[in-house]
PDB file of C-alpha atoms in Angstrom:
ATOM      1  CA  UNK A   1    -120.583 -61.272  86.945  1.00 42.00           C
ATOM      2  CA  UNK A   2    -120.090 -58.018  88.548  1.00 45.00           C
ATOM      3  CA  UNK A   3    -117.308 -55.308  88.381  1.00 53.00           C
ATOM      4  CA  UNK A   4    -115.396 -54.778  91.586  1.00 56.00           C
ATOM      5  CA  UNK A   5    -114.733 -51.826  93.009  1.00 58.00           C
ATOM      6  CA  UNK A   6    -114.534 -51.877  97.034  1.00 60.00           C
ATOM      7  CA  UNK A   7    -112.511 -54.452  98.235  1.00 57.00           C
ATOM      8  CA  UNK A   8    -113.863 -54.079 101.248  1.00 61.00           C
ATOM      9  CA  UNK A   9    -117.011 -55.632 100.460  1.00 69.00           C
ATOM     10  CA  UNK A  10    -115.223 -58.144  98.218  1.00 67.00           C
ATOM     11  CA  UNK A  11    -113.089 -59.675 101.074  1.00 67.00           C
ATOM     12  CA  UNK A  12    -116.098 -59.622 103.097  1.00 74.00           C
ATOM     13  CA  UNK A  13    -117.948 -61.518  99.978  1.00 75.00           C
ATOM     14  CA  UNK A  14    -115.065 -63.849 100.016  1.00 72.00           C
ATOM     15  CA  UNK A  15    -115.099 -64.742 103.354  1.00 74.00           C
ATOM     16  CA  UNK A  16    -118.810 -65.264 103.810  1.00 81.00           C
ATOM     17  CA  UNK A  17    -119.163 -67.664 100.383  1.00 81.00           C
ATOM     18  CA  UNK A  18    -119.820 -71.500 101.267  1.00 84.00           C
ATOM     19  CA  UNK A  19    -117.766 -72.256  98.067  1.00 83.00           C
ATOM     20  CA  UNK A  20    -114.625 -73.960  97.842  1.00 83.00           C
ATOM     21  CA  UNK A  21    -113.291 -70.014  98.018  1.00 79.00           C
ATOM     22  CA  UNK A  22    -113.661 -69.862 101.776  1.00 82.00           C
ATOM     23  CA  UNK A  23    -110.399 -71.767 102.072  1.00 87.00           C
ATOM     24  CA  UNK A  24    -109.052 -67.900 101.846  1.00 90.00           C
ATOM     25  CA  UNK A  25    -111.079 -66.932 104.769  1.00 90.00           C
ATOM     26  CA  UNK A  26    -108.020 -65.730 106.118  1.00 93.00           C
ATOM     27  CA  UNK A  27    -106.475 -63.499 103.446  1.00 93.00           C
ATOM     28  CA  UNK A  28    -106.353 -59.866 103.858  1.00 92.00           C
ATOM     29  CA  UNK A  29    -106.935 -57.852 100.402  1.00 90.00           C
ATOM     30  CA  UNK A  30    -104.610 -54.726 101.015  1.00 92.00           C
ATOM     31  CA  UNK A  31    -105.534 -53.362  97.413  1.00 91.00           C
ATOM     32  CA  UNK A  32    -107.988 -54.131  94.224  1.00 90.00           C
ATOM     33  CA  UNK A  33    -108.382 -51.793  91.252  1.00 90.00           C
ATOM     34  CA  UNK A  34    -106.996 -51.001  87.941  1.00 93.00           C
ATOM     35  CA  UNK A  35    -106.221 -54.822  87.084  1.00 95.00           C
ATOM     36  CA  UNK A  36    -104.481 -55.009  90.195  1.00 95.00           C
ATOM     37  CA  UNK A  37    -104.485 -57.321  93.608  1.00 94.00           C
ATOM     38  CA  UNK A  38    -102.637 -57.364  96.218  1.00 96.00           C
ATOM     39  CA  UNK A  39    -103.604 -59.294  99.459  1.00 95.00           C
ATOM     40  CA  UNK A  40    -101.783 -61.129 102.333  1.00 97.00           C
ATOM     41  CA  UNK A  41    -102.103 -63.989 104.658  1.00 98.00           C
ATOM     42  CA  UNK A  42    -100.485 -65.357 107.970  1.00 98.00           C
ATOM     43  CA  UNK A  43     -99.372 -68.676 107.249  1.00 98.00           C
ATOM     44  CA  UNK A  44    -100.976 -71.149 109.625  1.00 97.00           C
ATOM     45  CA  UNK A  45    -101.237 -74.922 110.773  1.00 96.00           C
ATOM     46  CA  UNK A  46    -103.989 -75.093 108.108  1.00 95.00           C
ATOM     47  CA  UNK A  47    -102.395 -73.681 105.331  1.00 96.00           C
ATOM     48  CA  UNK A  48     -99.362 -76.213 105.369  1.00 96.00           C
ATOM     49  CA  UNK A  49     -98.516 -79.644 103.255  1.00 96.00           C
ATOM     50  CA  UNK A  50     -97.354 -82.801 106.247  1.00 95.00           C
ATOM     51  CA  UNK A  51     -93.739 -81.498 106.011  1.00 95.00           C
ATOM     52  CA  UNK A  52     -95.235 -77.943 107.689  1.00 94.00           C
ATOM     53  CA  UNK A  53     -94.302 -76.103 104.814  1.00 97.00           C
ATOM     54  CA  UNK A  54     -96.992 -73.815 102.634  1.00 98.00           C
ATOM     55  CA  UNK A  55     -98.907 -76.514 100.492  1.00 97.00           C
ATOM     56  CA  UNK A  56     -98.515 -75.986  96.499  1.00 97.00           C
ATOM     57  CA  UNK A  57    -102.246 -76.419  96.188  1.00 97.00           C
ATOM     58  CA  UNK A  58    -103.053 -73.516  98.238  1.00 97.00           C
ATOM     59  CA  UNK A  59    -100.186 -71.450  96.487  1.00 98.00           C
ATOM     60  CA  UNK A  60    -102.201 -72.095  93.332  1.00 98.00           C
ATOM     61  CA  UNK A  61    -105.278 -71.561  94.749  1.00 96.00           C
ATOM     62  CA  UNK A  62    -104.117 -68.041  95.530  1.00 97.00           C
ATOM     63  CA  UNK A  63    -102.734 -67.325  91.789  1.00 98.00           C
ATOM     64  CA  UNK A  64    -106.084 -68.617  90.387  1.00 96.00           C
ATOM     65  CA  UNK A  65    -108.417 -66.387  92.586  1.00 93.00           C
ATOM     66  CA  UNK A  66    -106.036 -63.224  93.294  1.00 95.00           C
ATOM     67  CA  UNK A  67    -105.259 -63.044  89.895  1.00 96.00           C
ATOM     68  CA  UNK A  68    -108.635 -63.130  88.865  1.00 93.00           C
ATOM     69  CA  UNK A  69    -110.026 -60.667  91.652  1.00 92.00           C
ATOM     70  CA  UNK A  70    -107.658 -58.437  89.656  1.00 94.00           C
ATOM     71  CA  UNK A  71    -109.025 -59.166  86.288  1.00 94.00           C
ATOM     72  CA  UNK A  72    -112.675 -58.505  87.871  1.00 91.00           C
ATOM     73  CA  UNK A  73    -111.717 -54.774  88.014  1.00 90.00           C
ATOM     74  CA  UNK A  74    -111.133 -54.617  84.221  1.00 92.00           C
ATOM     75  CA  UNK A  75    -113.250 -57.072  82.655  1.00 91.00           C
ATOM     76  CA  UNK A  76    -117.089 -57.182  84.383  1.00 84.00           C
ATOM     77  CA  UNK A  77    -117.887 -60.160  81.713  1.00 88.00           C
ATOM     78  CA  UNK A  78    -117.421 -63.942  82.436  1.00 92.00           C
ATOM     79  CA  UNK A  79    -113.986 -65.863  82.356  1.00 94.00           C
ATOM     80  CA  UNK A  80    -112.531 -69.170  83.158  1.00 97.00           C
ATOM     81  CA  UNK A  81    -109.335 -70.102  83.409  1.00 97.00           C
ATOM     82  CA  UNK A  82    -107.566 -72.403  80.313  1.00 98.00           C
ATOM     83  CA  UNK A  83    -103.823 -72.164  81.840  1.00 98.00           C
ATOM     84  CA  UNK A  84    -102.185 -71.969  85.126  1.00 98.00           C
ATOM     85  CA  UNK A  85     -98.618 -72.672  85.381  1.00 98.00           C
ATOM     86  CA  UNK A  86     -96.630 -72.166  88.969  1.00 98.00           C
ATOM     87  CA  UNK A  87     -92.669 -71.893  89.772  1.00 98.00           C
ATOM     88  CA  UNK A  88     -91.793 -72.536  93.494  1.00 98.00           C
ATOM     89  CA  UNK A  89     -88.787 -71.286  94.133  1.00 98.00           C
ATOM     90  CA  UNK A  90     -88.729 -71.060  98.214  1.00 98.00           C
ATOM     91  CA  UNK A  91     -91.074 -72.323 101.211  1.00 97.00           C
ATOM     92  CA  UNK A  92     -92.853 -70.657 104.077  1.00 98.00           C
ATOM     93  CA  UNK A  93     -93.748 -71.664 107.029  1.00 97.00           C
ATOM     94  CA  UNK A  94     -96.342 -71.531 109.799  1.00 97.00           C
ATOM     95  CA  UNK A  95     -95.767 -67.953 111.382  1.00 98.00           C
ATOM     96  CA  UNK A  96     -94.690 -66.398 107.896  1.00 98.00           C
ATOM     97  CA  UNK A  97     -96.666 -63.353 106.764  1.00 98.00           C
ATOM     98  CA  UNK A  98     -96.696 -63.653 102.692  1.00 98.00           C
ATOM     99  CA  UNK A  99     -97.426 -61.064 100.058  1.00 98.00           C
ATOM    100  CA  UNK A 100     -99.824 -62.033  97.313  1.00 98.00           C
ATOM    101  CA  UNK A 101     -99.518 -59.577  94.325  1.00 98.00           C
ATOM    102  CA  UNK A 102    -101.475 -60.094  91.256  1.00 98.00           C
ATOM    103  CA  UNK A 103    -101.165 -58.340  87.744  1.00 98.00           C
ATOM    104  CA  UNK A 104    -102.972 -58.329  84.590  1.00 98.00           C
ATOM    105  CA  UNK A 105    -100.506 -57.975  82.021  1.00 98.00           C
ATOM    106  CA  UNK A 106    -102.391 -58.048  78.662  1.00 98.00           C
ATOM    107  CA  UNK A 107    -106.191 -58.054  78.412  1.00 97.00           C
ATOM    108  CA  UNK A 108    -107.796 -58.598  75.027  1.00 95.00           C
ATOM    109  CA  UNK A 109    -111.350 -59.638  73.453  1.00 95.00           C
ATOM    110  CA  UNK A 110    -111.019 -63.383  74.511  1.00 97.00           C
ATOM    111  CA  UNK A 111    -108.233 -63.753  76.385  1.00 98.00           C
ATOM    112  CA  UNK A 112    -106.296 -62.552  78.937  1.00 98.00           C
ATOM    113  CA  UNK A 113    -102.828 -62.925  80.707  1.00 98.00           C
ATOM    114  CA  UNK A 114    -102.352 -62.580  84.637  1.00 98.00           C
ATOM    115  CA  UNK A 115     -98.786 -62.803  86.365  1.00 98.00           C
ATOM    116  CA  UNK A 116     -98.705 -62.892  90.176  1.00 98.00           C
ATOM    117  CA  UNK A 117     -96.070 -63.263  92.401  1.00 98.00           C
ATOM    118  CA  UNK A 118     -96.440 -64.566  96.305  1.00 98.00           C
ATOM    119  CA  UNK A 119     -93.578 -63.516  98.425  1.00 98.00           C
ATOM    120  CA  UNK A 120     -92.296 -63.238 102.002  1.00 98.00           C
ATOM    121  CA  UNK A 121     -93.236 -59.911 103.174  1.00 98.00           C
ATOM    122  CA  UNK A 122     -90.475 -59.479 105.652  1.00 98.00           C
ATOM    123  CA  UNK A 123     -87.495 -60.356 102.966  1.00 98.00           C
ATOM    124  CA  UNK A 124     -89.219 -59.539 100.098  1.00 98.00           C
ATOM    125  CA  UNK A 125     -88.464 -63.037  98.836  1.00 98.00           C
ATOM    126  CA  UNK A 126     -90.424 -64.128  95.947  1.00 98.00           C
ATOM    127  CA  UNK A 127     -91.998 -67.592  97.072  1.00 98.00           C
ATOM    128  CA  UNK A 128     -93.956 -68.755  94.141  1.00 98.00           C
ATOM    129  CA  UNK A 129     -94.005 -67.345  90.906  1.00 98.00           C
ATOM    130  CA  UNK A 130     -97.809 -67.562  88.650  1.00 98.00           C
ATOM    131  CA  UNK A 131     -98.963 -67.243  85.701  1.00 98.00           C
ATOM    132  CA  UNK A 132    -102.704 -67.561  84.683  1.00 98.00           C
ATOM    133  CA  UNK A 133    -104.157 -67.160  81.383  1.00 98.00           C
ATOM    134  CA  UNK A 134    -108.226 -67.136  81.180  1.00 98.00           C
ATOM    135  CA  UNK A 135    -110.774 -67.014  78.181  1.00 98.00           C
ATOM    136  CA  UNK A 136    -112.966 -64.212  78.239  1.00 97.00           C
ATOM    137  CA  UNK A 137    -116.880 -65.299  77.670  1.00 94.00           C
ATOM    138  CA  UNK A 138    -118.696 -62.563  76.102  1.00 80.00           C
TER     139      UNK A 138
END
């Protein structure tokens, strides 16, 4: 595992991998330090559940990896997730910019609690709310 520090590099890392992580090809990372992420995406055709809304499984794939892109810039060791839990309060749809913003709230020697929240960046509405807690490996 390795510490991140340019995010630069990282989205370009992200959007090169041939792991199931390329499905956020298009996500922009705005910001990544100091147990922070925030990133943002353009919702598209691809992105959507049949009913053209923004599917629930993508929505958690962003809380799992944005949230732990921001627990990469605290903790360089190894961690897997052990809960995820997800609140969707409103849609988006294809043409909607979103807001992805991820927090680490409470870091300790094997565990640690992430909060993100994934809003519409034009109304500031919060989409889906996230929590993720992962085990730290030491």
């Amino acid at each position: 595992m390795w510490h991140v520090k340019d995010a630069a590099a990282f989205l370009k890392f992200v959007q090169n991998t041939k792991s199931f992580d390329k499905v956020l090809k298009n996500v922009n990372i705005l910001s990544l330090g100091a147990g922070k992420c925030t990133a943002e995406l353009k919702v598209d055709e691809e992105h959507t559940n049949p009913m053209g809304g923004l599917h629930g499984g993508l929505s958690a794939t962003l809380v799992d990896c944005v949230s732990t892109y921001a627990l990469m810039t605290k903790i360089p060791a190894r961690h897997v997730s052990v809960d995820i839990h997800m609140s969707y309060l409103k849609g988006a749809s294809i043409g909607d910019d979103i807001l992805i913003e991820a927090d680490v709230v409470k870091s300790g020697k094997s565990l640690a609690f992430l909060e993100v929240q994934i809003k519409n960046k034009k109304t500031g509405d919060i989409l889906v709310k996230g929590s993720h807690t992962k085990f730290i490996m030491s």
